[in-house]
XYZ file of C-alpha atoms in Angstrom:
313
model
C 0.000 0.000 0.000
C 2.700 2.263 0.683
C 4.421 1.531 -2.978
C 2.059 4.959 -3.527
C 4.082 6.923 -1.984
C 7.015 6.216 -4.235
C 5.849 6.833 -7.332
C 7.419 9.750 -9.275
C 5.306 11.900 -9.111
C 5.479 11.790 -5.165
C 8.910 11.146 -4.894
C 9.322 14.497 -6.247
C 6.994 16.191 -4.061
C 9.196 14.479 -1.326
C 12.568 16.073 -2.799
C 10.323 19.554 -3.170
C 9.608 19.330 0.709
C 13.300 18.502 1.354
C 14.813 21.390 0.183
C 11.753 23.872 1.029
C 11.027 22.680 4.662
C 15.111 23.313 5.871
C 15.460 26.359 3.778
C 11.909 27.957 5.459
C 13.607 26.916 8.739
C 17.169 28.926 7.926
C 15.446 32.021 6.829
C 13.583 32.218 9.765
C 16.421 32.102 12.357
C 18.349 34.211 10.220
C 15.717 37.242 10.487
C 15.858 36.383 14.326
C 19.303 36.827 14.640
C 18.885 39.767 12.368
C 16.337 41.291 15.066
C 18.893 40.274 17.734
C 21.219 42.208 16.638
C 19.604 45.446 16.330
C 17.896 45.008 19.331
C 21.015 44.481 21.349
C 21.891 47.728 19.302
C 19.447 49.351 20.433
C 19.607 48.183 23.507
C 22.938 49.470 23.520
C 22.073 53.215 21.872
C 19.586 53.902 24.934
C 22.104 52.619 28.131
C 25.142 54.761 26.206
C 22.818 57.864 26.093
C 21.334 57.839 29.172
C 25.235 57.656 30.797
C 26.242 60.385 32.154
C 29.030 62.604 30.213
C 32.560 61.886 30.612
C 35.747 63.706 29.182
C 36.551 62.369 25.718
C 40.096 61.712 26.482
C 38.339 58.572 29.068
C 36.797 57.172 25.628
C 38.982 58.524 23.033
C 42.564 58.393 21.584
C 44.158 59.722 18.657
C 44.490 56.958 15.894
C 42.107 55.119 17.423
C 38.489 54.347 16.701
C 35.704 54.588 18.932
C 34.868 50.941 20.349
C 31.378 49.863 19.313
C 30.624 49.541 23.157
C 31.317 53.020 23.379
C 29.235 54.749 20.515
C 26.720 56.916 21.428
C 28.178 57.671 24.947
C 28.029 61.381 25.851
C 31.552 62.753 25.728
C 32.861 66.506 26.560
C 35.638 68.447 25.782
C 36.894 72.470 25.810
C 38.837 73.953 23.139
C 38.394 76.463 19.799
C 36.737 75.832 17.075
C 39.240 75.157 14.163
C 36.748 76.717 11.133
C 39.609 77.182 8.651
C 39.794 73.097 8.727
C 35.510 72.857 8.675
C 33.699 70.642 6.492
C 30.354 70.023 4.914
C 29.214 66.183 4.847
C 26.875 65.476 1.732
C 23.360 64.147 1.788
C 22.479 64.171 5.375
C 19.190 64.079 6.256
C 17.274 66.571 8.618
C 14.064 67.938 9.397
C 13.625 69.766 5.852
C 14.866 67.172 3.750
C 18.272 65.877 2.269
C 21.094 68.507 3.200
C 24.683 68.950 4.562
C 25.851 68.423 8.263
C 28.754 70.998 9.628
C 31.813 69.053 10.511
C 34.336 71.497 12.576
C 37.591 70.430 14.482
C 37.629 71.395 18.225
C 41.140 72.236 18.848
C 41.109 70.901 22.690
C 43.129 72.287 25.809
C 44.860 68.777 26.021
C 45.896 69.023 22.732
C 44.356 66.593 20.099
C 41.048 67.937 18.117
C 37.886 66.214 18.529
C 36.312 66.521 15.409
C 32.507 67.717 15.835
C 29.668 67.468 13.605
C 27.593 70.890 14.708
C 24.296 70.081 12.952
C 22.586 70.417 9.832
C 21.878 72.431 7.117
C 19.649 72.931 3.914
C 20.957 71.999 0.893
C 21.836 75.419 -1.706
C 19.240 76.115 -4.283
C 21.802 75.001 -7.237
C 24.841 72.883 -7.672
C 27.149 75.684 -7.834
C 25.574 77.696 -5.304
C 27.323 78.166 -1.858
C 25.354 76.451 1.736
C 24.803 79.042 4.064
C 26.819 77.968 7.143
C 26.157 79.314 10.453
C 29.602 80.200 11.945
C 30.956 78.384 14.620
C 31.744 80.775 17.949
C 34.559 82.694 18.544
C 36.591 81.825 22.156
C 36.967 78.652 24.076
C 33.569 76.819 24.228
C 32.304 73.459 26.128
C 30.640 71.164 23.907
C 28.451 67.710 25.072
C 28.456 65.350 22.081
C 27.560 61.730 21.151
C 30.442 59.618 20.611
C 30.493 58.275 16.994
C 33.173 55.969 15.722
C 34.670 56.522 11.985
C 32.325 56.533 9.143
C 33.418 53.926 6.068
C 31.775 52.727 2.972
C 31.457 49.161 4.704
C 29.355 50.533 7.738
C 27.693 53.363 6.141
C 26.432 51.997 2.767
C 27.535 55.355 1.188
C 30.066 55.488 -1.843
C 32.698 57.913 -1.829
C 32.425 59.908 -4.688
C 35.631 61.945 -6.934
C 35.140 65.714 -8.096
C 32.641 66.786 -4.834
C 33.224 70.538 -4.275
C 36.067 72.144 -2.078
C 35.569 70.947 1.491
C 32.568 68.846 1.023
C 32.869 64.971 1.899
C 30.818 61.971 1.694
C 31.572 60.262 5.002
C 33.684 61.731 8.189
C 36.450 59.056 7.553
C 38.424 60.505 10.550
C 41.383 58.454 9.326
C 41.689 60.550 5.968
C 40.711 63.794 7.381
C 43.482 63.515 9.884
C 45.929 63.661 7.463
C 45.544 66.919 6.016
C 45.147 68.687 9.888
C 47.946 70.181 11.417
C 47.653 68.619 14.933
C 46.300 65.270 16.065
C 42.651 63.918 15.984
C 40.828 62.165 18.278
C 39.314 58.538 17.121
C 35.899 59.413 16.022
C 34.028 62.233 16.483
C 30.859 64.043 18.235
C 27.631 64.937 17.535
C 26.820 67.901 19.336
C 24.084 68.298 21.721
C 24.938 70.845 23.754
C 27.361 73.426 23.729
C 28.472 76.455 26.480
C 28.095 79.204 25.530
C 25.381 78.908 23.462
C 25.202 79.816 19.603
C 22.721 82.749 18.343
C 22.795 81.011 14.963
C 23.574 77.333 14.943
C 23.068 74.434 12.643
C 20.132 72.659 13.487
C 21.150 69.449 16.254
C 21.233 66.150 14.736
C 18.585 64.449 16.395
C 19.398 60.574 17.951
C 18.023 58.019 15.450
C 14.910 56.251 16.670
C 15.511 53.121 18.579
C 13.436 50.846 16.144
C 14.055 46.694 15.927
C 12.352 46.621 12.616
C 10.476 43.767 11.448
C 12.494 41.190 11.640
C 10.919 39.137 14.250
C 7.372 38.961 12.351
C 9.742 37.823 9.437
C 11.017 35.135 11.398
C 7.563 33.747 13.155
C 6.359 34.007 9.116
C 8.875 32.112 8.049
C 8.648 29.252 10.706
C 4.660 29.434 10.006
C 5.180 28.444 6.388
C 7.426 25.775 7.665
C 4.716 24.353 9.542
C 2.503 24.865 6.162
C 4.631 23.524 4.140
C 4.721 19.744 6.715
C 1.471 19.801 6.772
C 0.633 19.980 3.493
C 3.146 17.263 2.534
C 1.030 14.762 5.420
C -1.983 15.588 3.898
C -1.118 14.773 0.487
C 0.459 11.660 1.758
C -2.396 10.647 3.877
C -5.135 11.415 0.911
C -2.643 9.228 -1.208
C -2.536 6.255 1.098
C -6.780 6.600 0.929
C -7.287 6.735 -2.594
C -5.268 3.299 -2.618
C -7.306 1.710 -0.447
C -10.424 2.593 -1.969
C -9.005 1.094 -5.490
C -8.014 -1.876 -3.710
C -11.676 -2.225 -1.826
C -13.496 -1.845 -5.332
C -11.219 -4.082 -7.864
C -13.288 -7.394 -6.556
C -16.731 -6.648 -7.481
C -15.947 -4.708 -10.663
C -14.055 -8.305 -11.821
C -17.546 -10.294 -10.856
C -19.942 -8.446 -12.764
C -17.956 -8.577 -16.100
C -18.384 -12.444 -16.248
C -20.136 -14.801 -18.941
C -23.633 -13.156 -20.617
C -25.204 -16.520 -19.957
C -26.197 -18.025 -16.382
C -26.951 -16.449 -13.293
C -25.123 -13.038 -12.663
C -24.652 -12.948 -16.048
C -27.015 -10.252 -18.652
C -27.534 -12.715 -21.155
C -31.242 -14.636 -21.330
C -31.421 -17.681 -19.589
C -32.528 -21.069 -21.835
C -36.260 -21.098 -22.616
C -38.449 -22.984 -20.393
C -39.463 -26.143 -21.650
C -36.277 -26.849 -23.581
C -32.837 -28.439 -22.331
C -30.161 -27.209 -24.052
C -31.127 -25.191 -27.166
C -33.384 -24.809 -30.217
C -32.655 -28.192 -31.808
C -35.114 -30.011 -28.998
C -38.206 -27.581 -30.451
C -37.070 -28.430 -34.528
C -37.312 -32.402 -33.343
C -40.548 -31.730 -31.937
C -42.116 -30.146 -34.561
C -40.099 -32.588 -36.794
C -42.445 -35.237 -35.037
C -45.466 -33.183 -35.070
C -44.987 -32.954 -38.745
C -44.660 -37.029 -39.692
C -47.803 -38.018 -37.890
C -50.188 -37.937 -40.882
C -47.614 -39.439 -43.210
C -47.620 -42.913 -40.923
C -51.392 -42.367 -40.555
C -51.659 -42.430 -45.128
C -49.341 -45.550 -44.735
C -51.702 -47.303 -42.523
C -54.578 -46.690 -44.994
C -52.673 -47.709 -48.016
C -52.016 -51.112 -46.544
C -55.850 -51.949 -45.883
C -56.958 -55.110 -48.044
C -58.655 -54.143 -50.973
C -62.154 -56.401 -51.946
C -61.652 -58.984 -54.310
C -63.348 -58.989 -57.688
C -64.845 -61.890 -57.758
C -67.222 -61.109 -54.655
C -69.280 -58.776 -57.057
C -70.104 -61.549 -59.242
């Protein structure tokens, strides 16, 4: 009964279920890992913000990046403002759209720079059009920032791009931008969120991204549920399979009876006539007989005596 489960049409079904049912499986714990991972991040982003401040020279060394345990912790330092040395970072996003963020070295009292990213501005009406940049403030300021480490294509997603204008960059590679300051730089760099004394006219403060774990997880309970689908459906089939067998099987005897002999009981042909034995050659004899009865009866009379001749005389 079983041979119905290997026929080829189901032993491909099998091989379909094979490579569907582990495949479901892996894409669903890869999504959960996936939402592990940024919620651990963020996770991560709220505890680091929520710290309390510390000096960035505690987090922070030059030629060295930030530790990914350390991003978004709240770092301060006091210095000047470098804004010979600032920069513009392309397509940044802010509250009016796609613009430029204001990257300006803080020349520190210890020394090194800490390179901070002020805020955010509009994009210029045209290409060759210059961004109107607040300027930084004059004098030894205080600034609060979050710690960032070193932007790259790899954890960014953003190419960098040939020909951009004169002190406009894609990504704050801290690395590269080192090398063309005069004094030392800090690993990574700030995002300001406060700053003493305050700005009349300041970029506008990069806001923290929204801690958000995405949908990963409802990807992963999706995927599992088409797993379990994807059994069940193969059981079914099997099962309905297995049933269709047995009903052939419980049918094949009386379809084979009824297709017997057309003569005889059970069968559809017409039985022998009554009164006869075996056939239509009993009814010829009898009529045969019927038939020679007067013939023997003329014999009889032929063979009567006829008078003799002489009695009339």
């Amino acid at each position: 009964m079983l041979r119905v489960l290997l026929t080829p049409r189901m032993l491909a079904f099998h091989a379909l279920v094979a490579l569907v049912v582990p495949s479901f499986v892996w894409l669903g714990f890869w999504q959960w890992g996936r939402w592990e991972d940024k919620a651990a991040a963020a996770a991560l982003q709220e505890a680091n913000i929520a710290a309390d401040p510390v000096p960035v020279r505690e987090l922070a060394a030059p030629g060295e990046d930030v530790p990914p345990e350390d991003r978004w912790r709240r770092v301060t330092a006091t210095g000047r403002y470098d804004t010979e040395h600032e920069l513009l970072v392309r397509n940044r996003d802010g509250s009016a759209g796609v613009g430029l963020h204001v990257l300006t070295p803080l020349v520190t009292d210890d020394g090194p720079a800490l390179l901070v990213n002020r805020g955010w501005i509009a994009q210029p009406p045209s290409a060759t059009a210059e961004p109107e940049v607040p300027p930084a403030p004059e004098g030894e300021v205080t600034v609060t920032g979050r710690l960032q480490y070193s932007e790259t294509p790899e954890n960014t997603g953003i190419r960098v791009r040939e020909g951009l204008p004169e002190g406009q960059i894609m990504i704050v590679d801290v690395d590269t931008i080192a090398e063309d300051l005069p004094y030392p730089v800090y690993g990574g760099y700030a995002e300001l969120t406060e700053q003493r004394p305050e700005s009349a006219d300041a970029p506008e403060p990069v806001a923290a991204p929204e801690v958000n774990t995405g949908m990963n997880l409802s990807y992963a309970v999706q995927w599992w549920v088409f797993t379990v689908i994807a059994i069940g459906g193969w059981i079914f089939l099997m099962r309905r399979e297995v049933k269709d067998a047995r009903d052939g099987s419980a049918e094949a005897p009386g379809t084979s009876g009824g297709s017997g002999g057309s003569d005889g009981p059970g069968g559809g042909g017409p039985g022998p006539e009554p009164g006869g034995s075996g056939g239509g050659t009993p009814a010829a004899a009898e009529g045969t007989s019927e038939r020679s009865a007067p013939a023997e009866d003329a014999a009889a009379g032929t063979a009567e005596p006829r008078p003799h001749s002489g009695a009339r005389r």
